[in-house]
PDB file of C-alpha atoms in Angstrom:
ATOM      1  CA  UNK A 476      12.622   9.069  10.741  1.00 43.00           C
ATOM      2  CA  UNK A 477      11.148  12.511   9.341  1.00 49.00           C
ATOM      3  CA  UNK A 478      12.072  12.868   5.619  1.00 58.00           C
ATOM      4  CA  UNK A 479      13.898  15.683   4.687  1.00 66.00           C
ATOM      5  CA  UNK A 480      11.840  18.064   3.275  1.00 68.00           C
ATOM      6  CA  UNK A 481      12.768  18.393  -0.545  1.00 76.00           C
ATOM      7  CA  UNK A 482      11.053  21.987  -1.902  1.00 73.00           C
ATOM      8  CA  UNK A 483      11.329  20.839  -5.139  1.00 77.00           C
ATOM      9  CA  UNK A 484       9.859  17.555  -4.984  1.00 82.00           C
ATOM     10  CA  UNK A 485       6.170  18.904  -6.041  1.00 85.00           C
ATOM     11  CA  UNK A 486       7.448  20.554  -9.540  1.00 88.00           C
ATOM     12  CA  UNK A 487       8.944  17.268 -10.119  1.00 91.00           C
ATOM     13  CA  UNK A 488       6.234  14.992  -9.647  1.00 91.00           C
ATOM     14  CA  UNK A 489       4.148  17.668 -11.784  1.00 91.00           C
ATOM     15  CA  UNK A 490       6.694  17.276 -14.389  1.00 94.00           C
ATOM     16  CA  UNK A 491       6.026  13.420 -14.856  1.00 95.00           C
ATOM     17  CA  UNK A 492       2.044  13.317 -15.251  1.00 95.00           C
ATOM     18  CA  UNK A 493       2.154   9.884 -17.001  1.00 96.00           C
ATOM     19  CA  UNK A 494       2.828   8.697 -13.442  1.00 97.00           C
ATOM     20  CA  UNK A 495       2.033  10.787 -10.887  1.00 97.00           C
ATOM     21  CA  UNK A 496      -1.566  11.949 -10.955  1.00 97.00           C
ATOM     22  CA  UNK A 497      -2.329  15.375  -9.605  1.00 95.00           C
ATOM     23  CA  UNK A 498      -5.730  15.141  -9.713  1.00 96.00           C
ATOM     24  CA  UNK A 499      -6.936  11.464  -8.508  1.00 97.00           C
ATOM     25  CA  UNK A 500     -10.819  12.589  -7.765  1.00 97.00           C
ATOM     26  CA  UNK A 501     -11.421  12.716 -11.488  1.00 97.00           C
ATOM     27  CA  UNK A 502     -10.661   9.234 -12.067  1.00 98.00           C
ATOM     28  CA  UNK A 503     -13.044   7.648  -9.630  1.00 98.00           C
ATOM     29  CA  UNK A 504     -14.435   5.118 -11.611  1.00 98.00           C
ATOM     30  CA  UNK A 505     -12.518   5.495 -14.203  1.00 97.00           C
ATOM     31  CA  UNK A 506      -8.664   4.558 -13.339  1.00 98.00           C
ATOM     32  CA  UNK A 507      -9.266   1.363 -16.781  1.00 97.00           C
ATOM     33  CA  UNK A 508      -9.510   4.739 -19.076  1.00 97.00           C
ATOM     34  CA  UNK A 509      -5.742   6.011 -17.734  1.00 96.00           C
ATOM     35  CA  UNK A 510      -3.983   2.620 -17.729  1.00 97.00           C
ATOM     36  CA  UNK A 511      -6.068   1.960 -21.391  1.00 97.00           C
ATOM     37  CA  UNK A 512      -6.815  -1.483 -20.103  1.00 98.00           C
ATOM     38  CA  UNK A 513      -9.281  -3.462 -17.890  1.00 97.00           C
ATOM     39  CA  UNK A 514      -6.550  -5.333 -15.927  1.00 98.00           C
ATOM     40  CA  UNK A 515      -7.254  -5.640 -11.970  1.00 98.00           C
ATOM     41  CA  UNK A 516      -5.619  -2.397 -10.372  1.00 98.00           C
ATOM     42  CA  UNK A 517      -3.513  -2.947  -6.846  1.00 98.00           C
ATOM     43  CA  UNK A 518      -3.010  -0.222  -4.939  1.00 98.00           C
ATOM     44  CA  UNK A 519      -0.260   0.288  -2.135  1.00 98.00           C
ATOM     45  CA  UNK A 520      -0.792   2.431   0.970  1.00 98.00           C
ATOM     46  CA  UNK A 521       2.464   3.926   1.746  1.00 96.00           C
ATOM     47  CA  UNK A 522       4.631   2.925  -0.631  1.00 96.00           C
ATOM     48  CA  UNK A 523       7.625   5.025   0.548  1.00 93.00           C
ATOM     49  CA  UNK A 524      10.722   4.859  -2.000  1.00 94.00           C
ATOM     50  CA  UNK A 525       8.674   2.227  -4.381  1.00 96.00           C
ATOM     51  CA  UNK A 526      10.679  -0.421  -4.068  1.00 96.00           C
ATOM     52  CA  UNK A 527       7.839  -2.758  -3.431  1.00 97.00           C
ATOM     53  CA  UNK A 528       5.294  -1.350  -6.123  1.00 98.00           C
ATOM     54  CA  UNK A 529       7.908  -0.606  -9.038  1.00 97.00           C
ATOM     55  CA  UNK A 530       9.283  -4.274  -8.513  1.00 97.00           C
ATOM     56  CA  UNK A 531       5.570  -6.104  -8.631  1.00 98.00           C
ATOM     57  CA  UNK A 532       4.785  -4.168 -11.741  1.00 98.00           C
ATOM     58  CA  UNK A 533       7.236  -5.187 -13.109  1.00 97.00           C
ATOM     59  CA  UNK A 534       6.779  -9.155 -12.009  1.00 97.00           C
ATOM     60  CA  UNK A 535       3.051  -8.570 -13.297  1.00 97.00           C
ATOM     61  CA  UNK A 536       2.798  -6.503 -16.211  1.00 97.00           C
ATOM     62  CA  UNK A 537      -0.700  -8.002 -16.270  1.00 98.00           C
ATOM     63  CA  UNK A 538      -2.048  -6.176 -13.404  1.00 98.00           C
ATOM     64  CA  UNK A 539      -2.076  -2.225 -12.809  1.00 98.00           C
ATOM     65  CA  UNK A 540      -0.841  -0.883  -9.848  1.00 98.00           C
ATOM     66  CA  UNK A 541      -1.179   2.354  -7.772  1.00 98.00           C
ATOM     67  CA  UNK A 542       1.022   3.477  -5.052  1.00 98.00           C
ATOM     68  CA  UNK A 543      -0.194   5.914  -2.702  1.00 98.00           C
ATOM     69  CA  UNK A 544       2.622   7.868  -0.079  1.00 96.00           C
ATOM     70  CA  UNK A 545       1.675  11.214   1.313  1.00 93.00           C
ATOM     71  CA  UNK A 546       4.855  12.876   1.659  1.00 90.00           C
ATOM     72  CA  UNK A 547       6.239  14.288  -1.456  1.00 92.00           C
ATOM     73  CA  UNK A 548       9.527  14.433  -0.348  1.00 88.00           C
ATOM     74  CA  UNK A 549       9.573  10.241  -0.180  1.00 91.00           C
ATOM     75  CA  UNK A 550       7.542   9.465  -3.196  1.00 94.00           C
ATOM     76  CA  UNK A 551       9.918  11.138  -5.489  1.00 94.00           C
ATOM     77  CA  UNK A 552      11.965   8.496  -4.761  1.00 94.00           C
ATOM     78  CA  UNK A 553       9.450   5.576  -5.992  1.00 96.00           C
ATOM     79  CA  UNK A 554       8.763   8.162  -8.679  1.00 96.00           C
ATOM     80  CA  UNK A 555      12.337   7.364 -10.196  1.00 95.00           C
ATOM     81  CA  UNK A 556      12.497   3.777  -9.456  1.00 96.00           C
ATOM     82  CA  UNK A 557       9.068   3.194 -11.591  1.00 97.00           C
ATOM     83  CA  UNK A 558      10.771   5.292 -14.260  1.00 96.00           C
ATOM     84  CA  UNK A 559      14.091   3.325 -13.877  1.00 96.00           C
ATOM     85  CA  UNK A 560      11.911  -0.142 -13.944  1.00 96.00           C
ATOM     86  CA  UNK A 561      10.458   1.143 -17.738  1.00 96.00           C
ATOM     87  CA  UNK A 562       7.085   0.066 -16.418  1.00 97.00           C
ATOM     88  CA  UNK A 563       3.590   1.517 -17.883  1.00 97.00           C
ATOM     89  CA  UNK A 564       1.186  -0.097 -15.519  1.00 98.00           C
ATOM     90  CA  UNK A 565       2.163   1.828 -12.403  1.00 98.00           C
ATOM     91  CA  UNK A 566       0.368   5.386 -11.505  1.00 98.00           C
ATOM     92  CA  UNK A 567       1.867   6.863  -8.180  1.00 98.00           C
ATOM     93  CA  UNK A 568      -0.983   9.427  -6.006  1.00 98.00           C
ATOM     94  CA  UNK A 569       0.545  11.692  -3.285  1.00 96.00           C
ATOM     95  CA  UNK A 570      -2.882  11.810  -1.163  1.00 97.00           C
ATOM     96  CA  UNK A 571      -3.846  11.026   2.221  1.00 96.00           C
ATOM     97  CA  UNK A 572      -4.988   7.458   2.621  1.00 95.00           C
ATOM     98  CA  UNK A 573      -8.139   8.675   4.918  1.00 95.00           C
ATOM     99  CA  UNK A 574     -10.026   9.303   1.590  1.00 97.00           C
ATOM    100  CA  UNK A 575      -9.694   7.036  -0.658  1.00 98.00           C
ATOM    101  CA  UNK A 576     -13.679   6.678  -1.184  1.00 98.00           C
ATOM    102  CA  UNK A 577     -12.658  10.039  -2.921  1.00 98.00           C
ATOM    103  CA  UNK A 578     -10.725   8.485  -5.206  1.00 98.00           C
ATOM    104  CA  UNK A 579     -11.945   4.894  -6.160  1.00 98.00           C
ATOM    105  CA  UNK A 580     -15.177   3.945  -6.701  1.00 98.00           C
ATOM    106  CA  UNK A 581     -17.088   0.982  -5.126  1.00 98.00           C
ATOM    107  CA  UNK A 582     -15.708  -2.835  -6.335  1.00 98.00           C
ATOM    108  CA  UNK A 583     -13.295  -0.755  -8.381  1.00 98.00           C
ATOM    109  CA  UNK A 584     -10.176  -2.680  -6.538  1.00 98.00           C
ATOM    110  CA  UNK A 585      -8.760  -5.727  -6.311  1.00 98.00           C
ATOM    111  CA  UNK A 586      -6.613  -6.166  -4.026  1.00 98.00           C
ATOM    112  CA  UNK A 587      -4.881  -3.335  -1.323  1.00 98.00           C
ATOM    113  CA  UNK A 588      -1.370  -3.718   0.216  1.00 98.00           C
ATOM    114  CA  UNK A 589      -0.302  -2.513   3.438  1.00 98.00           C
ATOM    115  CA  UNK A 590       3.617  -2.683   3.656  1.00 97.00           C
ATOM    116  CA  UNK A 591       5.217  -1.579   7.179  1.00 96.00           C
ATOM    117  CA  UNK A 592       2.827   0.836   8.034  1.00 95.00           C
ATOM    118  CA  UNK A 593       3.486   3.191  10.853  1.00 95.00           C
ATOM    119  CA  UNK A 594       2.522   1.346  13.485  1.00 97.00           C
ATOM    120  CA  UNK A 595       1.390   4.266  15.809  1.00 97.00           C
ATOM    121  CA  UNK A 596       2.261   2.240  18.637  1.00 96.00           C
ATOM    122  CA  UNK A 597       0.446   4.640  21.451  1.00 96.00           C
ATOM    123  CA  UNK A 598      -3.092   4.287  22.186  1.00 94.00           C
ATOM    124  CA  UNK A 599      -4.210   7.528  21.662  1.00 97.00           C
ATOM    125  CA  UNK A 600      -3.178   7.252  18.533  1.00 97.00           C
ATOM    126  CA  UNK A 601      -4.987   3.878  17.203  1.00 97.00           C
ATOM    127  CA  UNK A 602      -7.284   5.653  14.882  1.00 97.00           C
ATOM    128  CA  UNK A 603      -4.046   6.300  12.349  1.00 97.00           C
ATOM    129  CA  UNK A 604      -3.104   2.678  12.212  1.00 98.00           C
ATOM    130  CA  UNK A 605      -4.070   1.570   8.538  1.00 98.00           C
ATOM    131  CA  UNK A 606      -5.412  -1.439  10.271  1.00 98.00           C
ATOM    132  CA  UNK A 607      -8.096   0.420  12.539  1.00 98.00           C
ATOM    133  CA  UNK A 608     -11.414  -0.240  11.480  1.00 97.00           C
ATOM    134  CA  UNK A 609     -12.340   3.196   9.786  1.00 97.00           C
ATOM    135  CA  UNK A 610      -9.646   2.162   7.516  1.00 98.00           C
ATOM    136  CA  UNK A 611     -10.697  -1.443   6.917  1.00 98.00           C
ATOM    137  CA  UNK A 612     -14.315   0.351   6.436  1.00 98.00           C
ATOM    138  CA  UNK A 613     -12.857   2.351   3.194  1.00 98.00           C
ATOM    139  CA  UNK A 614     -10.856  -1.027   1.748  1.00 98.00           C
ATOM    140  CA  UNK A 615     -13.779  -3.154   2.240  1.00 98.00           C
ATOM    141  CA  UNK A 616     -15.912  -0.244   0.106  1.00 98.00           C
ATOM    142  CA  UNK A 617     -13.683   0.060  -2.533  1.00 98.00           C
ATOM    143  CA  UNK A 618     -12.410  -3.554  -2.965  1.00 98.00           C
ATOM    144  CA  UNK A 619     -14.693  -6.141  -5.543  1.00 98.00           C
ATOM    145  CA  UNK A 620     -16.628  -8.593  -3.462  1.00 97.00           C
ATOM    146  CA  UNK A 621     -13.550 -11.268  -4.364  1.00 96.00           C
ATOM    147  CA  UNK A 622     -10.943  -8.911  -3.477  1.00 98.00           C
ATOM    148  CA  UNK A 623      -8.347  -9.103  -0.272  1.00 98.00           C
ATOM    149  CA  UNK A 624      -6.045  -7.445   1.626  1.00 98.00           C
ATOM    150  CA  UNK A 625      -2.108  -8.131   1.747  1.00 98.00           C
ATOM    151  CA  UNK A 626      -0.411  -7.201   4.907  1.00 98.00           C
ATOM    152  CA  UNK A 627       3.102  -7.127   5.853  1.00 98.00           C
ATOM    153  CA  UNK A 628       5.068  -5.555   8.791  1.00 97.00           C
ATOM    154  CA  UNK A 629       8.015  -6.371  11.237  1.00 96.00           C
ATOM    155  CA  UNK A 630       6.325  -5.086  14.055  1.00 96.00           C
ATOM    156  CA  UNK A 631       4.657  -7.704  16.397  1.00 97.00           C
ATOM    157  CA  UNK A 632       2.596  -5.087  18.285  1.00 97.00           C
ATOM    158  CA  UNK A 633       0.729  -3.462  15.171  1.00 98.00           C
ATOM    159  CA  UNK A 634       0.371  -7.257  13.828  1.00 98.00           C
ATOM    160  CA  UNK A 635      -1.313  -8.408  16.885  1.00 98.00           C
ATOM    161  CA  UNK A 636      -3.165  -5.625  16.804  1.00 98.00           C
ATOM    162  CA  UNK A 637      -4.233  -6.318  13.448  1.00 98.00           C
ATOM    163  CA  UNK A 638      -5.050  -9.949  14.006  1.00 97.00           C
ATOM    164  CA  UNK A 639      -8.108  -8.541  17.001  1.00 97.00           C
ATOM    165  CA  UNK A 640      -9.130  -5.997  14.626  1.00 98.00           C
ATOM    166  CA  UNK A 641      -9.367  -8.517  11.252  1.00 98.00           C
ATOM    167  CA  UNK A 642     -11.093 -10.858  13.112  1.00 96.00           C
ATOM    168  CA  UNK A 643     -13.699  -8.420  15.074  1.00 96.00           C
ATOM    169  CA  UNK A 644     -14.315  -7.110  11.619  1.00 96.00           C
ATOM    170  CA  UNK A 645     -14.360  -9.626  10.382  1.00 94.00           C
ATOM    171  CA  UNK A 646     -12.221 -10.423   7.958  1.00 97.00           C
ATOM    172  CA  UNK A 647     -11.591 -14.143   6.963  1.00 97.00           C
ATOM    173  CA  UNK A 648      -7.730 -14.920   6.930  1.00 97.00           C
ATOM    174  CA  UNK A 649      -6.317 -16.999   3.817  1.00 97.00           C
ATOM    175  CA  UNK A 650      -2.669 -17.007   4.662  1.00 97.00           C
ATOM    176  CA  UNK A 651      -0.758 -16.371   7.780  1.00 97.00           C
ATOM    177  CA  UNK A 652       3.199 -16.033   8.232  1.00 97.00           C
ATOM    178  CA  UNK A 653       4.888 -15.273  11.512  1.00 97.00           C
ATOM    179  CA  UNK A 654       8.086 -15.258   9.665  1.00 96.00           C
ATOM    180  CA  UNK A 655       7.845 -14.715   6.092  1.00 97.00           C
ATOM    181  CA  UNK A 656      11.491 -14.992   5.031  1.00 95.00           C
ATOM    182  CA  UNK A 657      11.659 -18.930   6.421  1.00 94.00           C
ATOM    183  CA  UNK A 658       8.542 -19.747   4.605  1.00 95.00           C
ATOM    184  CA  UNK A 659       7.624 -21.340   1.327  1.00 94.00           C
ATOM    185  CA  UNK A 660       6.320 -18.164  -0.014  1.00 94.00           C
ATOM    186  CA  UNK A 661       7.321 -17.537  -3.625  1.00 93.00           C
ATOM    187  CA  UNK A 662       7.687 -14.225  -5.461  1.00 92.00           C
ATOM    188  CA  UNK A 663       7.839 -11.915  -2.524  1.00 95.00           C
ATOM    189  CA  UNK A 664       9.036  -8.374  -3.372  1.00 95.00           C
ATOM    190  CA  UNK A 665      10.671  -6.563  -0.708  1.00 95.00           C
ATOM    191  CA  UNK A 666      10.241  -2.945   0.496  1.00 93.00           C
ATOM    192  CA  UNK A 667      13.223  -0.915   1.690  1.00 90.00           C
ATOM    193  CA  UNK A 668      12.089  -1.341   5.233  1.00 90.00           C
ATOM    194  CA  UNK A 669      12.101  -5.099   4.605  1.00 94.00           C
ATOM    195  CA  UNK A 670      15.181  -5.364   3.360  1.00 92.00           C
ATOM    196  CA  UNK A 671      16.773  -2.990   6.185  1.00 91.00           C
ATOM    197  CA  UNK A 672      15.162  -5.476   8.826  1.00 89.00           C
ATOM    198  CA  UNK A 673      15.299  -8.690   7.580  1.00 90.00           C
ATOM    199  CA  UNK A 674      19.042  -8.042   7.254  1.00 91.00           C
ATOM    200  CA  UNK A 675      18.660  -7.553  11.037  1.00 92.00           C
ATOM    201  CA  UNK A 676      17.597 -10.867  11.797  1.00 91.00           C
ATOM    202  CA  UNK A 677      13.898  -9.622  12.289  1.00 92.00           C
ATOM    203  CA  UNK A 678      11.207 -11.552  11.254  1.00 96.00           C
ATOM    204  CA  UNK A 679       8.795 -10.395   9.035  1.00 97.00           C
ATOM    205  CA  UNK A 680       4.763 -11.041   9.583  1.00 98.00           C
ATOM    206  CA  UNK A 681       2.449 -11.167   6.806  1.00 98.00           C
ATOM    207  CA  UNK A 682      -1.142 -12.219   6.264  1.00 98.00           C
ATOM    208  CA  UNK A 683      -3.631 -12.125   3.836  1.00 98.00           C
ATOM    209  CA  UNK A 684      -7.676 -11.707   4.533  1.00 98.00           C
ATOM    210  CA  UNK A 685     -10.865 -11.361   2.776  1.00 98.00           C
ATOM    211  CA  UNK A 686     -14.116  -9.745   3.755  1.00 97.00           C
ATOM    212  CA  UNK A 687     -16.747 -12.033   5.063  1.00 90.00           C
TER     213      UNK A 687
END
């Protein structure tokens, strides 16, 4: 569903420069100076309304989080959640994830989260999927040598596609679950979509992977 346009969203984001970074390219290779520490940096691509990134930040104060969401009318909800959580280890970017290497230096990031990404089910739209090889190239470039990708989705087609692209890249799977909420995985923070789909009884697919 397309987000309702909120013409005041941009002004609200600009009103909170302590969280919403308007010029992320200026921090390329220098994100630690913005956070004021040398903690690992994890990024979530497609943060939506921010339940995951704000929840993770509260649960893990020793990690810095950057939430990326291109739609301003959606990311303002993430801003509200970050402010409500009263955490200082989150920054939000309203940018296109296709240009990650413009914002992050090589080997600057410790982990990439892909949560309930748009499946783009039509074959002609495959290049837009966040697990398409071109995106994997970007993740490999910005991730540290021991960095990894954590991926969750309710969409079986996207999960199967991603298993293929990961294996062909290649990436090594270090964790795999075909029904996360019935597994023994601990510390899971749910996204808005995750809560919605799990309530309907849909299985949640999850994997973790590292570049070989």
